[in-house]
Amino acid sequence: MPEIASNASTASADDSTRLPYDQVLVDITEYVFHYEVSSDSKAWERAKLALFDALGCCFETLKESEEARAIVGPVVPGILVPEGFKLPGTSFQLDPVKGAFDLGSLIRYLDHNDAFPGAEWGHPSDNIGAILAVVDWLSRTANTDGWPILTMKTVLLAIVKTYEIQGCFQIRNAFNKMGLDHTILVRIASTAVACHLMGCTKMQTLAGVSHAFVDAGPLRIYRQSPNAGPRKGWAAGDACMRAVHLALLAKNGQPGVPTALSDPKWGFYAVMNQGKEFQLPKPFGNWVVETTFFKIHAAEGHAASAVEAALILSQQLRARNPRDVWPIEEKISHIRVRTQKPAMIIINKQGNLHNAADRDHCMQYMVAVVILKGSMISAADYRDDSPWATDPRVDILRAKIEMTEDPQFTVDYHNEKKRSGANALLLSLADGTKMEEVLVEYPTGHPWRNDTSDFVKEKFKTNVKAWFTDEKAETIVVLAETELQEFMRMEVSSFVDAFADGGGNVVSPANTENDGQAETAALASLNEDASAADVHEAVSLKATSSGSGGRSMALPNSSNAVQPPAMNGEIELQEVAKNGSEALAAETATGKDEQQSAAPLSRDSMAAAAMTVAGSTLDAVGRLVAMHEQTITAVKDSLDPKPPHNRTANTKLAAPETRTASMIETWSRNGKSKEQDPDWDGETYFSAFALGKSPHPSPHVSFGLPFYKACAKHVAETFHATRVYILVSASLSSRTNDLPRLHFALDDKLGEDTVVGIRRGVKPHTYYSDILKIVIEARAVNANCLVTLGGGSLTDTAKVVALALANDVTTFGELETLYFDSPTLRSPLLPATIPIICIPTTLSAGEYTPIAGATNDVTHHKHSFQELSIGPRLIILDPSLTTTTPLHVWLSTGIRAVDHCVESICSIKGSVEDDLIAERALRRLLPGLLIMKEHPKDLEARLACQLGAVEAISAPLNMVPMGASHGIGHQLGPLGVGHGETSCILLPAVCKYNKPVNEEQQQRVLDILWSEDIVMNLLGRIGLEKATADLGDVLAALIKELGMPRNLNEVGVGRDKFAGLAVSSLKDRWCKTNPAPLRGPEQVMEILGMCLGDSPNCTNTISEKRVGPERRARFAEDVNGVEAVLG
């Protein structure tokens, strides 16, 4: 292979020495070939969102623009490429070069696709035109030539990488200052990724990328007055087309231009950039796709916040004097727009506007139309046939609009930590008064807004329904709502087929000439006194029906075909089909939500439909709907109570319909069904623990409804609360839309003032300072219900807050009088009265107990607060909510629940009833955890784990004594080891240690585990035999399979800590009740020694000598002592 190195050229213009490739070209190529996106990265979800947003823009263009419809289709009319790319929304099947042009143009044409800011403004989703055309073409060729089938994971990964390449160049490199259009970056990014997709070698890819720079241009003149024109709509398509062409040339052996950038006379730097090299401040990763801005309104990105501010001012103006607002253009004397420098360069236009391309890049036009309309601008408002295009009032208002650069806005725009898109509008009236300036800094669609994802999905649905027939639109919407892991396994050609002409509603482009007058999206009504401070809460989408039928384009048949190049062995193909077809596991979303107008999309409205990939001719979407209905039926049927010991259903990874019956059973839905009670809302509601089985008041459990609906229902109907204080984890608050959903549901059910306070995040270990802040806030607003949304620290916080409120606590010292063994424990200690509703996202199960831990900020001592009244009253389970929980947290807390079950059954003082409960929990937990390791978004498995955790915690609450896994684990916590991790490390070793005295109970656990198919198959695969493997062996193997830490070395605990751990462990109540008595520190250290990864006696290798007859006899002598401790 030729040398690849970083080397700026020092050769003279006439020197023919062949030099290495420029380092920038090398970096791009290495990134494309070797960068891996972690499985838990949010980049995957963001790439999927970007894909559907881009396709929605494509359909919007097809509906709205006759101009765009005229440029798509084969270059020579009538040409058909049988194995070519099927252009979404049409009947065209094209070669990948023309297909890339057409899709890239349709995505970009109306300037409604996503954007990324920087020194250069650009639109990363332009690249999707090249990506989807190439991958679909390769996938269809693979079907006929026997190559491995490409999946949507390949598409999403390509999206991540093109976004990253383009975005990293945009941050510091202003191509507009060179007179070049930003679509040069589309050509560069798409060429690199297309080369890799086609199986090019690294040298071929370097060649392709070098030619992408050699092309230089295009000039951006077609975006600027007086030459602005339609080319700016198809410029991205042109870049996609050229990228695919360059990749094909490189694949066919065209040599590259190694110093395309650095040649001192003819290189890009010298000719185009005054000798300056590119600045790339970030290494290529997956940052760009995670921070891209989505356009919700049909407005150029720099004007997005301006049109929102204009809408607020328009409605405020109308509210001032509704009878005397017209003519509105005469009531206004001046409008000042404070904006950023890029907006001043790109969309500041005076004079005549000659066409739609002129109008959609004119800030003054957009602001004027919104003020005159009193509603949000739409794509149709830019068209030549729009009444606004010729309305003289628009020009009157345009003349009164003054744009000025605010230097701070420009600084904040380029600041990567702020990434502001600010515009501020000040409106002066003819009578001399000035309205209050409206500033919008983060417009709808900004990546830092929690509601962005919901708005994008609603935008996509609106565009789909405007172009396709109702029936086809519905199947496409279901497809878009497919859960991520299932979606990534979908065959690319099946995905693209879903958007092709469905037959029966084919119309030619000419038939759509006058369609699309109705707005495709608008802002919901704002409060009349809306201010800049609350605009981000007030603005929401309101979809409007276009009333158009299905539209796609007819195309005559032809037998001509373009043959693709052979695929090189270096190509990284995903998801190889097994024996030509492979059934993929179905995943079912609980509680499909009916849509309400102007409300964000609910996660639970996304019916995660099943998808079967079985051959290239699969009608994917039709099967999707049918299988979804079958799976929903299976879930409902599985909820009927069944005897816990008459288990006939198997648990297998590839059969969710049988898995459901095995893992989610015995839970009554209060005797209700849709057939018996048509008003049944789908909720299962029950007491967590049987009456009399716990010394504590039993909380109730709810599942089956989306968490926000269940919460609103019980706040209103069970607790009759009217003032709710919400505690939400910082991650859920900043990275998801879960808090807005809960907020909106409560407001919708009880009124807008229901939520009186929100606390976003608390420090781990529940510090007094956080507690007191919430106490003060909750008392000030007279909160009468606490709701937690997140993990265990929030639950503990809410419990102590409830107790502090009841006892009028305001200081650290007063909190010290509340914990259960406080030397200054107050008397009387008043019980908590405010109800707590917990919506958990882990399996720790602390929400089922009336116990909380909290830490004094001054002394750093953590105390236990125990009072029967502080236990939460309701726990709402929603598996879809937990999908954002890091997988390792979920799995480790799941093993903690398994630990409860094992030590309950193996306890020397349990009961038959407690053992049966623990057995049911184990049958849910371990199969569910193993399934989730392979399919993290499997909602059935998640719900099974949640229900298993309810039963698992019942044994400790019922005072069944636990053992050393719990006791020693309590001491590992202060060393930074999570509770779940302590169980992963200790439980197998403790079972080994206890085997001489409770072998019969351990055998019962083994019988349970071996009877579960998924467990049995796993153990058999790794070589364990039922006759010889003991419980420690089996648990160690299962925990290892889950990828959890298996020894103390992995969590940073060495032998130097053993002595202190042993002493403190002996003081723990559960060490005192371990089945095999722990009489001194040396026995605790013996267990710890088994847990060291470098120990020859580490768990699985314990010799029979260590559990021989002498030790058995010694244990038997001490059993009476343990029973004495138990009383």
XYZ file of N, CA, C and O in Angstrom, residues 790-903:
456
model
N -37.619 9.101 38.072
C -36.208 8.788 37.963
C -35.775 7.741 38.964
O -36.560 6.894 39.387
N -34.499 7.802 39.383
C -33.881 6.754 40.174
C -34.006 6.911 41.670
O -34.780 7.724 42.189
N -33.181 6.123 42.390
C -33.341 5.945 43.824
C -33.077 7.166 44.667
O -33.715 7.364 45.706
N -32.130 8.022 44.264
C -31.839 9.208 45.076
C -33.043 10.131 45.162
O -33.309 10.742 46.208
N -33.796 10.241 44.067
C -35.005 11.065 44.094
C -36.042 10.483 45.041
O -36.726 11.226 45.758
N -36.162 9.160 45.037
C -37.138 8.506 45.917
C -36.794 8.770 47.377
O -37.663 9.133 48.181
N -35.515 8.583 47.732
C -35.090 8.852 49.106
C -35.339 10.311 49.469
O -35.780 10.629 50.580
N -35.056 11.205 48.524
C -35.274 12.628 48.782
C -36.737 12.906 49.086
O -37.071 13.610 50.051
N -37.627 12.366 48.272
C -39.060 12.602 48.468
C -39.525 12.073 49.823
O -40.337 12.714 50.511
N -39.021 10.917 50.221
C -39.425 10.342 51.510
C -39.037 11.266 52.674
O -39.854 11.536 53.571
N -37.798 11.746 52.659
C -37.351 12.614 53.754
C -38.042 13.966 53.680
O -38.376 14.569 54.710
N -38.281 14.461 52.463
C -39.020 15.726 52.318
C -40.408 15.605 52.943
O -40.875 16.509 53.657
N -41.085 14.485 52.682
C -42.425 14.284 53.245
C -42.397 14.306 54.764
O -43.265 14.922 55.410
N -41.391 13.649 55.341
C -41.275 13.625 56.803
C -40.913 15.012 57.337
O -41.448 15.445 58.376
N -40.054 15.720 56.646
C -39.650 17.060 57.085
C -40.811 18.040 57.012
O -40.983 18.897 57.891
N -41.625 17.931 55.975
C -42.791 18.809 55.862
C -43.760 18.586 57.015
O -44.306 19.539 57.582
N -43.971 17.330 57.376
C -44.913 17.026 58.456
C -44.419 17.557 59.790
O -45.227 17.896 60.671
N -43.085 17.633 59.953
C -42.526 18.042 61.241
C -41.951 19.459 61.211
O -41.202 19.839 62.115
N -42.301 20.227 60.186
C -41.952 21.642 60.094
C -40.455 21.873 60.242
O -39.993 22.749 60.974
N -39.678 21.069 59.510
C -38.221 21.142 59.587
C -37.700 22.162 58.578
O -38.163 22.216 57.436
N -36.705 22.963 58.989
C -36.127 23.971 58.087
C -34.606 24.012 58.146
O -33.987 24.721 57.361
N -33.950 23.277 59.071
C -32.494 23.376 59.234
C -31.860 21.991 59.274
O -32.543 20.977 59.484
N -30.523 21.973 59.114
C -29.787 20.716 59.240
C -30.015 20.090 60.621
O -30.226 18.885 60.754
N -29.930 20.932 61.635
C -30.090 20.425 62.992
C -31.444 19.779 63.203
O -31.554 18.741 63.878
N -32.471 20.369 62.634
C -33.807 19.787 62.791
C -33.940 18.492 62.003
O -34.631 17.562 62.453
N -33.274 18.388 60.857
C -33.285 17.112 60.131
C -32.632 16.004 60.955
O -33.030 14.839 60.889
N -31.624 16.374 61.752
C -30.921 15.382 62.577
C -31.836 14.766 63.625
O -31.510 13.740 64.210
N -32.977 15.365 63.884
C -33.898 14.826 64.894
C -34.909 13.851 64.294
O -35.795 13.370 65.000
N -34.761 13.546 62.989
C -35.762 12.709 62.320
C -35.286 11.293 62.027
O -36.108 10.393 61.849
N -33.964 11.068 61.937
C -33.540 9.708 61.555
C -33.709 8.742 62.722
O -33.680 9.130 63.882
N -33.854 7.463 62.393
C -34.468 6.546 63.353
C -33.619 6.273 64.591
O -34.150 6.015 65.673
N -32.277 6.328 64.509
C -31.464 6.073 65.703
C -30.758 7.346 66.172
O -29.698 7.303 66.787
N -31.378 8.490 65.890
C -30.792 9.768 66.297
C -30.803 9.906 67.814
O -31.810 9.611 68.470
N -29.691 10.362 68.384
C -29.689 10.598 69.838
C -30.627 11.733 70.250
O -30.984 11.852 71.420
N -31.024 12.532 69.264
C -31.944 13.638 69.561
C -33.296 13.420 68.861
O -33.975 14.387 68.514
N -33.642 12.163 68.662
C -34.888 11.845 67.961
C -36.065 12.543 68.649
O -36.267 12.405 69.857
N -36.810 13.289 67.847
C -37.896 14.081 68.430
C -39.072 13.204 68.817
O -39.324 12.151 68.210
N -39.771 13.641 69.805
C -40.966 12.937 70.261
C -42.022 13.992 70.618
O -41.757 14.901 71.405
N -43.202 13.912 69.999
C -43.577 12.873 69.034
C -43.011 13.182 67.635
O -42.837 14.349 67.271
N -42.738 12.121 66.901
C -42.347 12.254 65.492
C -43.628 12.138 64.667
O -44.238 11.082 64.592
N -44.030 13.252 64.077
C -45.306 13.266 63.369
C -45.200 12.509 62.040
O -44.196 12.617 61.333
N -46.199 11.727 61.691
C -46.139 10.960 60.439
C -46.293 11.875 59.223
O -46.935 12.925 59.282
N -45.695 11.452 58.116
C -45.841 12.187 56.856
C -47.270 12.055 56.356
O -47.911 11.013 56.508
N -47.790 13.105 55.786
C -49.170 13.081 55.280
C -49.251 13.295 53.773
O -50.260 12.964 53.146
N -48.219 13.868 53.181
C -48.265 14.146 51.751
C -47.985 12.853 50.977
O -47.005 12.165 51.242
N -48.846 12.466 50.050
C -48.620 11.215 49.312
C -47.471 11.349 48.321
O -47.234 12.423 47.758
N -46.774 10.242 48.114
C -45.667 10.188 47.157
C -46.020 9.198 46.052
O -46.430 8.064 46.325
N -45.858 9.620 44.818
C -46.001 8.748 43.651
C -44.625 8.607 43.023
O -43.971 9.610 42.715
N -44.165 7.368 42.862
C -42.845 7.138 42.286
C -42.983 6.516 40.895
O -43.756 5.571 40.708
N -42.214 7.049 39.962
C -42.158 6.500 38.607
C -40.695 6.130 38.376
O -39.892 6.949 37.945
N -40.315 4.882 38.700
C -38.894 4.514 38.728
C -38.332 4.186 37.343
O -39.062 3.810 36.424
N -37.007 4.313 37.244
C -36.316 3.985 35.990
C -35.233 2.928 36.196
O -34.479 2.638 35.279
N -35.136 2.365 37.409
C -34.204 1.262 37.664
C -34.957 0.154 38.385
O -36.154 0.266 38.656
N -34.221 -0.908 38.734
C -34.821 -2.053 39.428
C -34.409 -2.101 40.894
O -34.512 -3.144 41.528
N -33.959 -0.981 41.440
C -33.468 -0.995 42.822
C -34.570 -1.291 43.828
O -34.319 -1.817 44.901
N -35.823 -0.938 43.508
C -37.007 -1.266 44.315
C -37.052 -0.548 45.650
O -37.858 -0.886 46.512
N -36.236 0.486 45.826
C -36.304 1.246 47.072
C -37.620 1.968 47.245
O -38.000 2.319 48.370
N -38.341 2.175 46.150
C -39.616 2.883 46.236
C -40.687 2.067 46.958
O -41.737 2.610 47.317
N -40.459 0.779 47.175
C -41.455 -0.054 47.854
C -41.261 -0.083 49.373
O -42.014 -0.756 50.070
N -40.259 0.638 49.874
C -39.943 0.579 51.299
C -40.206 1.920 51.978
O -40.134 2.973 51.327
N -40.460 1.902 53.282
C -40.593 3.156 54.051
C -39.273 3.552 54.696
O -39.230 4.007 55.838
N -38.183 3.362 53.979
C -36.838 3.635 54.492
C -36.116 4.514 53.489
O -36.222 4.318 52.276
N -35.362 5.485 54.003
C -34.589 6.371 53.128
C -33.257 6.680 53.780
O -33.155 6.765 55.000
N -32.241 6.858 52.932
C -30.939 7.285 53.419
C -30.675 8.719 52.985
O -30.982 9.093 51.851
N -30.110 9.527 53.894
C -29.785 10.916 53.562
C -28.492 11.300 54.264
O -28.205 10.811 55.364
N -27.734 12.209 53.628
C -26.380 12.529 54.082
C -26.296 13.975 54.562
O -26.744 14.895 53.878
N -25.716 14.162 55.737
C -25.466 15.493 56.287
C -24.286 16.117 55.543
O -23.184 15.555 55.529
N -24.497 17.293 54.913
C -23.434 17.943 54.142
C -22.226 18.293 55.006
O -21.097 18.333 54.506
N -22.451 18.561 56.288
C -21.376 19.021 57.165
C -20.557 17.847 57.684
O -19.323 17.822 57.588
N -21.235 16.842 58.237
C -20.531 15.707 58.846
C -20.239 14.595 57.843
O -19.410 13.724 58.110
N -20.960 14.604 56.710
C -20.841 13.570 55.679
C -21.285 12.193 56.182
O -20.969 11.176 55.567
N -22.023 12.176 57.280
C -22.585 10.923 57.773
C -23.926 10.677 57.080
O -24.752 11.595 56.946
N -24.122 9.438 56.659
C -25.391 9.075 56.031
C -26.257 8.370 57.061
O -25.818 7.410 57.705
N -27.476 8.834 57.207
C -28.380 8.302 58.229
C -29.591 7.646 57.582
O -29.985 7.986 56.462
N -30.188 6.750 58.321
C -31.357 6.022 57.841
C -32.622 6.615 58.461
O -32.765 6.666 59.687
N -33.525 7.054 57.602
C -34.809 7.596 58.042
C -35.859 6.497 57.839
O -36.084 6.042 56.717
N -36.466 6.067 58.959
C -37.416 4.961 58.892
C -38.702 5.359 59.608
O -38.707 5.551 60.817
N -39.750 5.477 58.812
C -41.054 5.822 59.385
C -42.105 5.271 58.429
O -42.028 5.480 57.217
N -43.049 4.523 58.959
C -43.997 3.814 58.096
C -44.712 4.736 57.125
O -45.064 4.340 56.014
N -44.896 5.970 57.521
C -45.704 6.878 56.700
C -44.960 7.434 55.489
O -45.568 8.047 54.618
N -43.626 7.259 55.425
C -42.897 7.877 54.318
C -42.820 6.969 53.095
O -42.278 7.366 52.055
N -43.324 5.774 53.183
C -43.333 4.904 52.022
C -44.222 5.468 50.920
O -45.329 5.956 51.186
N -43.774 5.441 49.665
C -44.611 5.922 48.562
C -45.939 5.178 48.513
O -46.023 3.992 48.846
N -46.975 5.871 48.067
C -48.308 5.284 48.023
C -48.598 4.595 46.693
O -49.461 3.718 46.630
N -47.909 5.023 45.645
C -48.163 4.456 44.323
C -46.858 4.403 43.544
O -46.096 5.362 43.533
N -46.613 3.258 42.907
C -45.471 3.098 42.016
C -46.022 2.809 40.627
O -46.817 1.875 40.442
N -45.622 3.622 39.653
C -46.098 3.483 38.277
C -44.980 2.889 37.440
O -43.871 3.429 37.389
N -45.266 1.755 36.816
C -44.281 1.070 35.975
C -44.588 1.348 34.508
O -45.702 1.117 34.049
N -43.600 1.830 33.804
C -43.738 2.059 32.368
C -42.413 1.666 31.725
O -41.431 2.397 31.806
N -42.370 0.482 31.102
C -41.079 0.019 30.566
C -40.489 0.948 29.531
O -39.269 1.060 29.418
N -41.320 1.638 28.767
C -40.774 2.524 27.738
C -39.989 3.673 28.358
O -39.039 4.187 27.770
N -40.367 4.084 29.550
C -39.666 5.170 30.229
C -38.238 4.770 30.589
O -37.351 5.605 30.654
N -38.019 3.484 30.826
C -36.726 3.025 31.324
C -35.685 2.835 30.236
O -34.541 2.504 30.532
N -36.062 3.027 28.988
C -35.119 2.740 27.903
C -33.950 3.708 27.874
O -32.943 3.430 27.225
N -34.064 4.842 28.545
C -32.941 5.775 28.597
C -31.998 5.476 29.764
O -30.932 6.075 29.860
N -32.382 4.560 30.649
C -31.506 4.166 31.750
C -30.303 3.414 31.187
O -30.476 2.495 30.383
N -29.085 3.787 31.569
C -27.914 3.043 31.067
C -28.077 1.549 31.321
O -28.495 1.136 32.412
N -27.734 0.741 30.338
C -27.986 -0.694 30.422
C -27.269 -1.316 31.607
O -27.818 -2.192 32.284
N -26.048 -0.886 31.894
C -25.319 -1.506 33.002
C -25.998 -1.208 34.339
O -25.960 -2.035 35.251
N -26.619 -0.035 34.454
C -27.348 0.293 35.689
C -28.565 -0.615 35.823
O -28.854 -1.163 36.898
N -29.290 -0.773 34.723
C -30.487 -1.616 34.752
C -30.122 -3.063 35.101
O -30.754 -3.686 35.952
N -29.107 -3.596 34.448
C -28.745 -5.001 34.670
C -28.204 -5.223 36.073
O -28.532 -6.227 36.720
N -27.387 -4.299 36.563
C -26.820 -4.498 37.904
C -27.895 -4.392 38.982
O -27.900 -5.185 39.935
N -28.819 -3.443 38.844
C -29.908 -3.373 39.829
C -30.836 -4.575 39.690
O -31.451 -5.003 40.671
N -30.903 -5.150 38.494
C -31.669 -6.380 38.316
C -31.047 -7.542 39.076
O -31.746 -8.359 39.681
N -29.716 -7.629 39.056
C -29.045 -8.684 39.828
C -29.225 -8.448 41.322
O -29.299 -9.396 42.113
N -29.338 -7.191 41.722
C -29.630 -6.919 43.137
C -30.977 -7.547 43.516
O -31.128 -8.142 44.593
N -31.956 -7.410 42.612
C -33.253 -8.028 42.873
C -33.138 -9.550 42.884
O -33.779 -10.233 43.699
N -32.315 -10.104 41.991
C -32.065 -11.556 42.007
C -31.456 -11.961 43.346
O -31.797 -13.010 43.918
N -30.578 -11.137 43.865
C -29.945 -11.391 45.168
C -31.003 -11.494 46.264
O -30.936 -12.379 47.143
N -32.001 -10.600 46.233
C -33.094 -10.699 47.211
C -33.751 -12.080 47.134
O -34.037 -12.703 48.162
N -34.025 -12.537 45.935
C -34.723 -13.813 45.749
C -33.877 -14.985 46.237
O -34.358 -15.872 46.958
N -32.604 -15.009 45.819
C -31.738 -16.142 46.163
C -31.525 -16.216 47.670
O -31.654 -17.292 48.287
N -31.199 -15.083 48.289
C -30.951 -15.145 49.732
C -32.240 -15.353 50.514
O -32.206 -15.825 51.647
